Each structure stands twice: as structure tokens, then as C-alpha cells.
Amino acid sequence: MIVVYIEDNETNVELMRRILSAGGHELHHFSNGLVAIEKMVDMKVDLVFMDIQLNGSISGLEVTRRLRALGYTVPIIALTAYAMVGDRERCIEAGCDDYLSKPISIPLILSLLDKYQPQITSVKDNGEWI
Ligand code: MN
């Protein structure tokens, strides 16, 4: 899979890089949300991991909102360091598909990679999935 990870903490990026490369996945990393949006709209991506507390001008929630406003449909998994009541709802409301609290759990990342593995499908003229 081609995975984008938007994260400002290098330690987390390195951990994610190890998890993904062990599974043969490709990782693209951005530390700045605005740069990420600019690059991601033209990239082929299967799954996005989004740190919510980002250094820089906009948060991960705002990155997600802007991507969705642009019609971006790739699944986005929120990652947040300070789990608080209502976090999950805020992330889902912003357009995320799933939510993980840090520290990063290797088994949970692996299960999400499995869950969001793109299916081989074809589409008929009438738009029905077969
Ligand atoms: Mn962060």
C-alpha cells in the first residue's frame, strides 16, 4: 500500500517507517499540513495517518477538513497524543475514518493496514460495484 503519514515527531515517523517497510508498504511523510495538502492532491495514496497536534499553521483536523472539502476520498486515520473525551467524535466530524491514541500500537497499525487494504474491484457502466 502507499501510505502518507503527516506527523511532526521524528520518533513516531521512524516507528511507522519500520512497521510499514516490514510489511512491504511505501511511506511518504510530511511534517507540515499545508505542504501535505499541496502534495497529496496529486499523489496516488491508499491510506493516510494524520497526527492531530501538528506544529505549523494548521492542525491535523484542519488538514483533514480541507482535504475533504477538496473531494479527497482516501481513508484518513487520526492519531492523537492526548486522548480526551470527545476526541473520536471531533476526528470523525472533521472527516477521519478511524482514530488511534498514541503511543503508536504496532498491532493496531497492522490491523488498520489490513482493514483499509484496497480491494480489487471493477465497476460496471451503471456504477454498480461487482
Ligand atoms: Mn504532533
Short mmCIF file of C-alpha atoms and ligand atoms in Angstrom, two decimals:
data_model
loop_
_atom_site.label_atom_id
_atom_site.label_comp_id
_atom_site.label_asym_id
_atom_site.label_seq_id
_atom_site.Cartn_x
_atom_site.Cartn_y
_atom_site.Cartn_z
CA MET A 1 0.00 0.00 0.00
CA ILE A 2 1.02 3.60 -0.47
CA VAL A 3 0.69 5.34 2.88
CA VAL A 4 1.06 9.01 3.78
CA TYR A 5 1.91 9.94 7.37
CA ILE A 6 1.53 13.57 8.43
CA GLU A 7 3.50 13.90 11.67
CA ASP A 8 5.85 16.42 13.27
CA ASN A 9 7.57 13.96 15.63
CA GLU A 10 10.51 12.14 14.03
CA THR A 11 10.43 9.27 16.55
CA ASN A 12 6.89 8.39 15.52
CA VAL A 13 7.80 8.69 11.85
CA GLU A 14 10.70 6.25 12.31
CA LEU A 15 8.49 3.75 14.14
CA MET A 16 5.85 3.97 11.41
CA ARG A 17 8.56 3.62 8.76
CA ARG A 18 9.76 0.38 10.37
CA ILE A 19 6.24 -1.05 10.68
CA LEU A 20 5.36 -0.23 7.08
CA SER A 21 8.61 -1.34 5.47
CA ALA A 22 8.40 -4.69 7.29
CA GLY A 23 5.06 -5.19 5.52
CA GLY A 24 6.40 -4.04 2.14
CA HIS A 25 4.42 -0.79 2.21
CA GLU A 26 5.56 2.56 0.86
CA LEU A 27 5.65 5.55 3.23
CA HIS A 28 5.53 9.21 2.32
CA HIS A 29 5.98 11.62 5.21
CA PHE A 30 5.07 15.28 5.62
CA SER A 31 5.61 17.31 8.78
CA ASN A 32 3.65 20.37 7.67
CA GLY A 33 -0.07 20.22 6.99
CA LEU A 34 -0.19 22.86 4.27
CA VAL A 35 2.67 21.25 2.35
CA ALA A 36 0.93 17.87 2.74
CA ILE A 37 -2.32 19.13 1.22
CA GLU A 38 -0.49 20.68 -1.73
CA LYS A 39 1.41 17.45 -2.50
CA MET A 40 -1.29 14.90 -1.67
CA VAL A 41 -3.90 16.10 -4.13
CA ASP A 42 -1.73 14.83 -6.99
CA MET A 43 -0.46 11.63 -5.34
CA LYS A 44 -1.81 8.11 -5.59
CA VAL A 45 -2.41 7.14 -1.95
CA ASP A 46 -4.17 4.18 -0.30
CA LEU A 47 -4.22 5.28 3.34
CA VAL A 48 -3.39 8.38 5.40
CA PHE A 49 -2.24 8.53 9.04
CA MET A 50 -2.82 12.02 10.42
CA ASP A 51 -1.24 13.40 13.59
CA ILE A 52 -3.74 15.83 15.07
CA GLN A 53 -1.33 18.03 17.07
CA LEU A 54 0.91 19.41 14.32
CA ASN A 55 3.49 22.16 14.58
CA GLY A 56 2.86 24.78 11.94
CA SER A 57 -0.10 26.81 10.89
CA ILE A 58 -2.86 24.20 10.82
CA SER A 59 -3.82 21.14 12.88
CA GLY A 60 -4.39 17.65 11.57
CA LEU A 61 -8.13 18.18 11.96
CA GLU A 62 -7.92 21.24 9.72
CA VAL A 63 -5.78 19.36 7.18
CA THR A 64 -8.48 16.66 7.12
CA ARG A 65 -11.31 19.19 6.71
CA ARG A 66 -9.52 20.91 3.83
CA LEU A 67 -8.74 17.63 2.06
CA ARG A 68 -12.37 16.52 2.36
CA ALA A 69 -13.54 19.93 1.10
CA LEU A 70 -11.38 19.29 -1.98
CA GLY A 71 -13.17 15.98 -2.53
CA TYR A 72 -10.36 13.80 -1.15
CA THR A 73 -11.78 10.31 -0.54
CA VAL A 74 -8.74 8.30 0.71
CA PRO A 75 -9.27 6.86 4.24
CA ILE A 76 -7.70 9.03 6.95
CA ILE A 77 -6.74 7.64 10.37
CA ALA A 78 -6.32 10.24 13.13
CA LEU A 79 -3.53 9.84 15.71
CA THR A 80 -3.61 11.88 18.87
CA ALA A 81 -1.24 12.09 21.83
CA TYR A 82 -3.59 13.45 24.46
CA ALA A 83 -6.64 11.26 24.44
CA MET A 84 -9.57 13.31 25.68
CA VAL A 85 -13.29 12.76 25.88
CA GLY A 86 -14.80 13.77 22.57
CA ASP A 87 -11.58 13.28 20.54
CA ARG A 88 -13.02 10.47 18.49
CA GLU A 89 -16.14 12.48 17.66
CA ARG A 90 -14.08 15.55 16.70
CA CYS A 91 -11.89 13.46 14.41
CA ILE A 92 -14.81 11.71 12.73
CA GLU A 93 -16.66 15.01 12.36
CA ALA A 94 -13.60 16.51 10.61
CA GLY A 95 -13.69 13.65 8.09
CA CYS A 96 -11.40 10.99 9.58
CA ASP A 97 -12.42 7.34 9.17
CA ASP A 98 -10.75 5.97 12.29
CA TYR A 99 -8.93 7.16 15.38
CA LEU A 100 -5.92 5.91 17.37
CA SER A 101 -4.44 7.33 20.55
CA LYS A 102 -0.65 7.43 20.97
CA PRO A 103 1.71 5.84 21.77
CA ILE A 104 1.56 4.05 18.43
CA SER A 105 0.48 0.44 18.84
CA ILE A 106 2.08 -1.86 16.26
CA PRO A 107 -0.80 -4.42 16.35
CA LEU A 108 -3.39 -1.65 15.86
CA ILE A 109 -1.47 -0.18 12.91
CA LEU A 110 -1.23 -3.65 11.36
CA SER A 111 -4.95 -4.25 11.81
CA LEU A 112 -5.77 -0.89 10.18
CA LEU A 113 -3.47 -1.67 7.24
CA ASP A 114 -5.42 -4.88 6.82
CA LYS A 115 -8.81 -3.18 7.23
CA TYR A 116 -8.07 -0.49 4.62
CA GLN A 117 -6.24 -2.72 2.13
CA PRO A 118 -7.65 -1.68 -1.25
CA GLN A 119 -9.94 -4.31 -2.74
CA ILE A 120 -9.59 -5.35 -6.34
CA THR A 121 -12.90 -4.30 -7.82
CA SER A 122 -14.25 -3.34 -11.18
CA VAL A 123 -17.13 -1.06 -11.91
CA LYS A 124 -19.96 -1.53 -14.38
CA ASP A 125 -21.29 1.22 -16.63
CA ASN A 126 -24.21 1.83 -14.34
CA GLY A 127 -21.83 2.48 -11.44
CA GLU A 128 -22.65 -0.69 -9.50
CA TRP A 129 -19.74 -2.43 -7.82
CA ILE A 130 -19.23 -6.01 -8.96
MN MN B 1 2.46 16.19 16.75
#
